[in-house]
PDB file of C-alpha atoms in Angstrom:
ATOM      1  CA  UNK A  29      -0.107  -0.039  -0.103  1.00 57.00           C
ATOM      2  CA  UNK A  30       2.600   2.477  -1.021  1.00 70.00           C
ATOM      3  CA  UNK A  31      -0.241   5.023  -2.396  1.00 71.00           C
ATOM      4  CA  UNK A  32       0.260   8.726  -1.774  1.00 76.00           C
ATOM      5  CA  UNK A  33      -2.012  11.456  -2.547  1.00 76.00           C
ATOM      6  CA  UNK A  34      -5.642  12.293  -2.250  1.00 76.00           C
ATOM      7  CA  UNK A  35      -6.612  10.126  -5.387  1.00 76.00           C
ATOM      8  CA  UNK A  36      -3.892   7.215  -5.395  1.00 78.00           C
ATOM      9  CA  UNK A  37      -5.409   4.102  -5.083  1.00 76.00           C
ATOM     10  CA  UNK A  38      -8.958   5.082  -6.285  1.00 78.00           C
ATOM     11  CA  UNK A  39      -9.123   2.371  -8.824  1.00 80.00           C
ATOM     12  CA  UNK A  40      -7.974  -0.303  -6.452  1.00 82.00           C
ATOM     13  CA  UNK A  41     -10.585  -3.024  -5.599  1.00 85.00           C
ATOM     14  CA  UNK A  42      -9.622  -2.742  -1.908  1.00 84.00           C
ATOM     15  CA  UNK A  43     -10.517   1.027  -1.844  1.00 82.00           C
ATOM     16  CA  UNK A  44     -13.966   0.364  -3.610  1.00 84.00           C
ATOM     17  CA  UNK A  45     -14.775  -2.418  -1.005  1.00 88.00           C
ATOM     18  CA  UNK A  46     -13.602  -0.201   2.066  1.00 86.00           C
ATOM     19  CA  UNK A  47     -15.811   2.617   0.814  1.00 84.00           C
ATOM     20  CA  UNK A  48     -18.781   0.286   0.312  1.00 88.00           C
ATOM     21  CA  UNK A  49     -18.390  -1.091   3.895  1.00 89.00           C
ATOM     22  CA  UNK A  50     -17.967   2.317   5.620  1.00 88.00           C
ATOM     23  CA  UNK A  51     -20.892   3.748   3.615  1.00 88.00           C
ATOM     24  CA  UNK A  52     -23.044   0.793   4.755  1.00 90.00           C
ATOM     25  CA  UNK A  53     -22.138   1.046   8.456  1.00 87.00           C
ATOM     26  CA  UNK A  54     -22.955   4.939   8.076  1.00 86.00           C
ATOM     27  CA  UNK A  55     -26.358   4.255   6.724  1.00 88.00           C
ATOM     28  CA  UNK A  56     -27.027   1.655   9.386  1.00 88.00           C
ATOM     29  CA  UNK A  57     -26.270   4.421  12.045  1.00 86.00           C
ATOM     30  CA  UNK A  58     -23.037   2.819  13.181  1.00 84.00           C
ATOM     31  CA  UNK A  59     -20.450   5.329  14.318  1.00 79.00           C
ATOM     32  CA  UNK A  60     -16.663   4.866  13.924  1.00 76.00           C
ATOM     33  CA  UNK A  61     -14.940   3.970  17.042  1.00 75.00           C
ATOM     34  CA  UNK A  62     -13.143   6.753  18.820  1.00 76.00           C
ATOM     35  CA  UNK A  63      -9.364   6.747  18.773  1.00 74.00           C
ATOM     36  CA  UNK A  64      -8.290   5.453  22.297  1.00 72.00           C
ATOM     37  CA  UNK A  65      -5.748   7.265  23.951  1.00 68.00           C
ATOM     38  CA  UNK A  66      -2.986   5.867  26.020  1.00 64.00           C
ATOM     39  CA  UNK A  67      -3.290   6.478  29.590  1.00 60.00           C
ATOM     40  CA  UNK A  68       0.173   7.404  31.212  1.00 57.00           C
ATOM     41  CA  UNK A  69       1.135   4.497  33.507  1.00 53.00           C
ATOM     42  CA  UNK A  70       1.671   5.501  37.175  1.00 53.00           C
ATOM     43  CA  UNK A  71       5.055   5.020  38.326  1.00 50.00           C
ATOM     44  CA  UNK A  72       5.231   3.264  41.794  1.00 49.00           C
ATOM     45  CA  UNK A  73       9.280   3.324  42.057  1.00 50.00           C
ATOM     46  CA  UNK A  74      10.337   5.691  44.327  1.00 52.00           C
ATOM     47  CA  UNK A  75      13.483   6.439  42.643  1.00 53.00           C
ATOM     48  CA  UNK A  76      11.976   8.803  40.118  1.00 55.00           C
ATOM     49  CA  UNK A  77      11.519  11.193  43.030  1.00 58.00           C
ATOM     50  CA  UNK A  78      15.018  11.200  44.470  1.00 64.00           C
ATOM     51  CA  UNK A  79      17.249  13.901  43.400  1.00 66.00           C
ATOM     52  CA  UNK A  80      20.959  13.177  43.020  1.00 65.00           C
ATOM     53  CA  UNK A  81      21.924  15.983  45.696  1.00 68.00           C
ATOM     54  CA  UNK A  82      19.489  14.107  48.071  1.00 74.00           C
ATOM     55  CA  UNK A  83      21.763  10.893  47.890  1.00 79.00           C
ATOM     56  CA  UNK A  84      24.359  10.474  50.689  1.00 80.00           C
ATOM     57  CA  UNK A  85      28.080  10.871  49.950  1.00 80.00           C
ATOM     58  CA  UNK A  86      30.261   7.650  50.109  1.00 82.00           C
ATOM     59  CA  UNK A  87      33.757   7.341  51.734  1.00 82.00           C
ATOM     60  CA  UNK A  88      36.128   7.733  48.829  1.00 78.00           C
ATOM     61  CA  UNK A  89      33.496   8.953  46.244  1.00 79.00           C
ATOM     62  CA  UNK A  90      35.261  12.357  45.754  1.00 79.00           C
ATOM     63  CA  UNK A  91      38.372  10.671  45.016  1.00 80.00           C
ATOM     64  CA  UNK A  92      36.932   7.954  42.802  1.00 80.00           C
ATOM     65  CA  UNK A  93      38.072   5.231  45.234  1.00 85.00           C
ATOM     66  CA  UNK A  94      34.822   3.807  46.526  1.00 89.00           C
ATOM     67  CA  UNK A  95      35.422  -0.209  47.172  1.00 91.00           C
ATOM     68  CA  UNK A  96      33.378  -2.293  44.942  1.00 91.00           C
ATOM     69  CA  UNK A  97      31.512  -5.180  46.408  1.00 92.00           C
ATOM     70  CA  UNK A  98      29.116  -6.265  43.692  1.00 92.00           C
ATOM     71  CA  UNK A  99      29.918  -8.325  40.512  1.00 92.00           C
ATOM     72  CA  UNK A 100      29.578  -6.871  36.906  1.00 92.00           C
ATOM     73  CA  UNK A 101      26.707  -9.271  36.387  1.00 93.00           C
ATOM     74  CA  UNK A 102      24.903  -8.039  39.719  1.00 94.00           C
ATOM     75  CA  UNK A 103      25.359  -4.254  38.238  1.00 94.00           C
ATOM     76  CA  UNK A 104      24.148  -5.251  34.998  1.00 95.00           C
ATOM     77  CA  UNK A 105      20.901  -6.749  36.524  1.00 94.00           C
ATOM     78  CA  UNK A 106      20.495  -3.661  38.540  1.00 94.00           C
ATOM     79  CA  UNK A 107      20.795  -1.453  35.626  1.00 94.00           C
ATOM     80  CA  UNK A 108      18.519  -3.230  33.618  1.00 94.00           C
ATOM     81  CA  UNK A 109      15.840  -3.437  36.272  1.00 94.00           C
ATOM     82  CA  UNK A 110      16.160   0.211  36.833  1.00 94.00           C
ATOM     83  CA  UNK A 111      15.911   1.103  33.257  1.00 92.00           C
ATOM     84  CA  UNK A 112      12.681  -0.889  33.107  1.00 92.00           C
ATOM     85  CA  UNK A 113      11.305   0.352  36.317  1.00 92.00           C
ATOM     86  CA  UNK A 114      11.810   4.173  35.655  1.00 88.00           C
ATOM     87  CA  UNK A 115      11.597   4.144  31.800  1.00 85.00           C
ATOM     88  CA  UNK A 116      14.524   6.132  31.640  1.00 86.00           C
ATOM     89  CA  UNK A 117      16.882   6.479  28.470  1.00 90.00           C
ATOM     90  CA  UNK A 118      20.373   5.053  28.614  1.00 91.00           C
ATOM     91  CA  UNK A 119      21.434   8.662  27.882  1.00 91.00           C
ATOM     92  CA  UNK A 120      19.621   9.921  30.858  1.00 90.00           C
ATOM     93  CA  UNK A 121      20.836   7.239  33.227  1.00 91.00           C
ATOM     94  CA  UNK A 122      24.371   7.995  32.069  1.00 92.00           C
ATOM     95  CA  UNK A 123      24.096  11.543  32.953  1.00 90.00           C
ATOM     96  CA  UNK A 124      23.141  10.136  36.536  1.00 89.00           C
ATOM     97  CA  UNK A 125      26.144   7.975  36.308  1.00 90.00           C
ATOM     98  CA  UNK A 126      28.532  10.719  35.410  1.00 89.00           C
ATOM     99  CA  UNK A 127      27.879  12.580  38.631  1.00 86.00           C
ATOM    100  CA  UNK A 128      29.218   9.488  40.515  1.00 84.00           C
ATOM    101  CA  UNK A 129      32.603   9.457  38.949  1.00 83.00           C
ATOM    102  CA  UNK A 130      34.113  11.550  41.597  1.00 72.00           C
ATOM    103  CA  UNK A 131      35.753  15.171  41.341  1.00 68.00           C
ATOM    104  CA  UNK A 132      38.977  14.222  39.188  1.00 64.00           C
ATOM    105  CA  UNK A 133      39.372  14.792  35.612  1.00 62.00           C
ATOM    106  CA  UNK A 134      37.350  11.852  34.513  1.00 67.00           C
ATOM    107  CA  UNK A 135      35.433  11.604  31.052  1.00 76.00           C
ATOM    108  CA  UNK A 136      31.699  11.049  30.846  1.00 86.00           C
ATOM    109  CA  UNK A 137      30.028   7.832  30.343  1.00 90.00           C
ATOM    110  CA  UNK A 138      28.242   7.587  27.169  1.00 90.00           C
ATOM    111  CA  UNK A 139      25.322   5.372  26.301  1.00 91.00           C
ATOM    112  CA  UNK A 140      27.548   3.476  23.926  1.00 92.00           C
ATOM    113  CA  UNK A 141      29.983   2.681  26.667  1.00 92.00           C
ATOM    114  CA  UNK A 142      26.965   1.662  28.810  1.00 93.00           C
ATOM    115  CA  UNK A 143      25.611  -0.639  26.118  1.00 94.00           C
ATOM    116  CA  UNK A 144      29.210  -2.238  25.734  1.00 94.00           C
ATOM    117  CA  UNK A 145      28.999  -3.054  29.349  1.00 93.00           C
ATOM    118  CA  UNK A 146      25.572  -4.343  29.343  1.00 94.00           C
ATOM    119  CA  UNK A 147      26.269  -6.683  26.554  1.00 94.00           C
ATOM    120  CA  UNK A 148      29.142  -8.500  28.567  1.00 93.00           C
ATOM    121  CA  UNK A 149      28.628 -11.480  30.757  1.00 92.00           C
ATOM    122  CA  UNK A 150      30.417 -12.756  33.544  1.00 89.00           C
ATOM    123  CA  UNK A 151      31.264 -11.868  37.172  1.00 90.00           C
ATOM    124  CA  UNK A 152      34.245  -9.597  36.124  1.00 88.00           C
ATOM    125  CA  UNK A 153      33.465  -8.974  32.554  1.00 90.00           C
ATOM    126  CA  UNK A 154      33.773  -5.236  32.124  1.00 90.00           C
ATOM    127  CA  UNK A 155      35.183  -4.594  35.503  1.00 89.00           C
ATOM    128  CA  UNK A 156      37.457  -1.640  34.312  1.00 89.00           C
ATOM    129  CA  UNK A 157      34.341   0.165  32.659  1.00 90.00           C
ATOM    130  CA  UNK A 158      33.551   3.348  34.081  1.00 91.00           C
ATOM    131  CA  UNK A 159      29.938   2.508  33.810  1.00 92.00           C
ATOM    132  CA  UNK A 160      30.549  -0.563  36.267  1.00 92.00           C
ATOM    133  CA  UNK A 161      32.227   1.559  38.908  1.00 92.00           C
ATOM    134  CA  UNK A 162      29.625   4.545  38.694  1.00 91.00           C
ATOM    135  CA  UNK A 163      26.655   2.402  38.586  1.00 93.00           C
ATOM    136  CA  UNK A 164      27.895   0.552  41.825  1.00 92.00           C
ATOM    137  CA  UNK A 165      28.345   3.857  43.473  1.00 91.00           C
ATOM    138  CA  UNK A 166      24.979   5.017  42.381  1.00 92.00           C
ATOM    139  CA  UNK A 167      23.122   1.986  43.475  1.00 93.00           C
ATOM    140  CA  UNK A 168      24.962   1.960  46.816  1.00 92.00           C
ATOM    141  CA  UNK A 169      23.812   5.406  47.496  1.00 91.00           C
ATOM    142  CA  UNK A 170      20.358   4.596  46.442  1.00 91.00           C
ATOM    143  CA  UNK A 171      20.277   1.769  48.824  1.00 91.00           C
ATOM    144  CA  UNK A 172      21.665   3.822  51.707  1.00 90.00           C
ATOM    145  CA  UNK A 173      18.935   6.609  50.856  1.00 90.00           C
ATOM    146  CA  UNK A 174      16.122   3.967  50.923  1.00 90.00           C
ATOM    147  CA  UNK A 175      17.408   2.301  54.108  1.00 90.00           C
ATOM    148  CA  UNK A 176      17.606  -1.020  52.555  1.00 91.00           C
ATOM    149  CA  UNK A 177      19.934  -3.879  53.970  1.00 92.00           C
ATOM    150  CA  UNK A 178      22.645  -5.479  52.217  1.00 90.00           C
ATOM    151  CA  UNK A 179      21.820  -8.402  50.276  1.00 90.00           C
ATOM    152  CA  UNK A 180      23.144 -11.816  51.178  1.00 92.00           C
ATOM    153  CA  UNK A 181      25.304 -11.804  48.122  1.00 90.00           C
ATOM    154  CA  UNK A 182      26.669  -8.343  49.050  1.00 89.00           C
ATOM    155  CA  UNK A 183      27.779  -9.791  52.536  1.00 91.00           C
ATOM    156  CA  UNK A 184      29.436 -12.546  50.909  1.00 91.00           C
ATOM    157  CA  UNK A 185      31.176 -10.232  48.542  1.00 89.00           C
ATOM    158  CA  UNK A 186      32.675  -8.049  51.473  1.00 90.00           C
ATOM    159  CA  UNK A 187      34.050 -11.307  53.037  1.00 91.00           C
ATOM    160  CA  UNK A 188      35.751 -12.539  49.844  1.00 89.00           C
ATOM    161  CA  UNK A 189      37.020  -9.411  48.599  1.00 88.00           C
ATOM    162  CA  UNK A 190      38.005  -7.872  52.217  1.00 87.00           C
ATOM    163  CA  UNK A 191      41.624  -8.509  51.633  1.00 87.00           C
ATOM    164  CA  UNK A 192      41.920  -6.602  48.303  1.00 87.00           C
ATOM    165  CA  UNK A 193      39.663  -3.934  49.422  1.00 86.00           C
ATOM    166  CA  UNK A 194      36.834  -4.635  47.063  1.00 87.00           C
ATOM    167  CA  UNK A 195      36.656  -6.312  43.493  1.00 85.00           C
ATOM    168  CA  UNK A 196      39.316  -5.228  40.967  1.00 83.00           C
ATOM    169  CA  UNK A 197      38.414  -2.224  38.805  1.00 85.00           C
ATOM    170  CA  UNK A 198      41.975  -1.728  37.567  1.00 85.00           C
ATOM    171  CA  UNK A 199      42.754  -4.842  35.606  1.00 80.00           C
ATOM    172  CA  UNK A 200      41.138  -6.229  32.822  1.00 81.00           C
ATOM    173  CA  UNK A 201      39.623  -9.524  34.059  1.00 72.00           C
ATOM    174  CA  UNK A 202      39.669 -11.061  30.655  1.00 73.00           C
ATOM    175  CA  UNK A 203      43.424 -10.480  30.085  1.00 75.00           C
ATOM    176  CA  UNK A 204      44.866 -11.940  33.293  1.00 76.00           C
ATOM    177  CA  UNK A 205      47.327 -14.591  32.970  1.00 80.00           C
ATOM    178  CA  UNK A 206      47.924 -17.387  35.550  1.00 79.00           C
ATOM    179  CA  UNK A 207      50.487 -20.078  36.039  1.00 83.00           C
ATOM    180  CA  UNK A 208      48.996 -23.504  36.648  1.00 84.00           C
ATOM    181  CA  UNK A 209      50.509 -26.769  38.007  1.00 85.00           C
ATOM    182  CA  UNK A 210      50.196 -29.765  36.019  1.00 88.00           C
ATOM    183  CA  UNK A 211      46.615 -31.000  35.952  1.00 87.00           C
ATOM    184  CA  UNK A 212      45.084 -27.705  37.262  1.00 87.00           C
ATOM    185  CA  UNK A 213      42.598 -25.572  35.629  1.00 86.00           C
ATOM    186  CA  UNK A 214      41.736 -22.046  36.529  1.00 83.00           C
ATOM    187  CA  UNK A 215      38.207 -20.715  36.789  1.00 82.00           C
ATOM    188  CA  UNK A 216      36.194 -18.045  38.066  1.00 83.00           C
ATOM    189  CA  UNK A 217      33.851 -18.188  40.933  1.00 83.00           C
ATOM    190  CA  UNK A 218      30.627 -16.411  41.356  1.00 87.00           C
ATOM    191  CA  UNK A 219      32.453 -13.516  43.169  1.00 83.00           C
ATOM    192  CA  UNK A 220      34.656 -12.890  40.258  1.00 82.00           C
ATOM    193  CA  UNK A 221      38.028 -14.589  41.908  1.00 81.00           C
ATOM    194  CA  UNK A 222      40.192 -16.934  40.209  1.00 80.00           C
ATOM    195  CA  UNK A 223      40.401 -20.537  41.722  1.00 82.00           C
ATOM    196  CA  UNK A 224      42.124 -23.574  40.520  1.00 81.00           C
ATOM    197  CA  UNK A 225      40.926 -27.120  40.287  1.00 83.00           C
TER     198      UNK A 225
END
């Protein structure tokens, strides 16, 4: 139906049949249905009402040194849930994340960087991404503001990464090298730490 203009398609059988159909309905007194208007869905998520200035400041935030106690997969889950709940665009969410990067000379997170992070899979896949660090800081501030307790996995992460002071955000996890003994195989556990079996 690539017809444009007031008279295009006049000789088409579909046009004539549709004209006859609607003329018959008009003669019978049947009115055309009115166009339905979409009603805005009421948002129940209270994160829409929270201003970034209302969120608490974390230790080490201004220097960009907040210890991270979530895996990349956990942060991806939180980001996807947040974007679904708030109907925020990735660009708008990136603007919120940029405020979490600290006071140093850091570049802004773009939606393409966020998309690249969201496409990865694995406990430490994307651990050096600024989107990972900033999203962790954002959701931690949000958790504190809402007065929510730490999850069981979060408490386990604190125990697992206590010695290192949080998950590694400086070294690319996919490029790490390990020396294995005969018959040993390296594998990454659910906390993002390497183990040998």
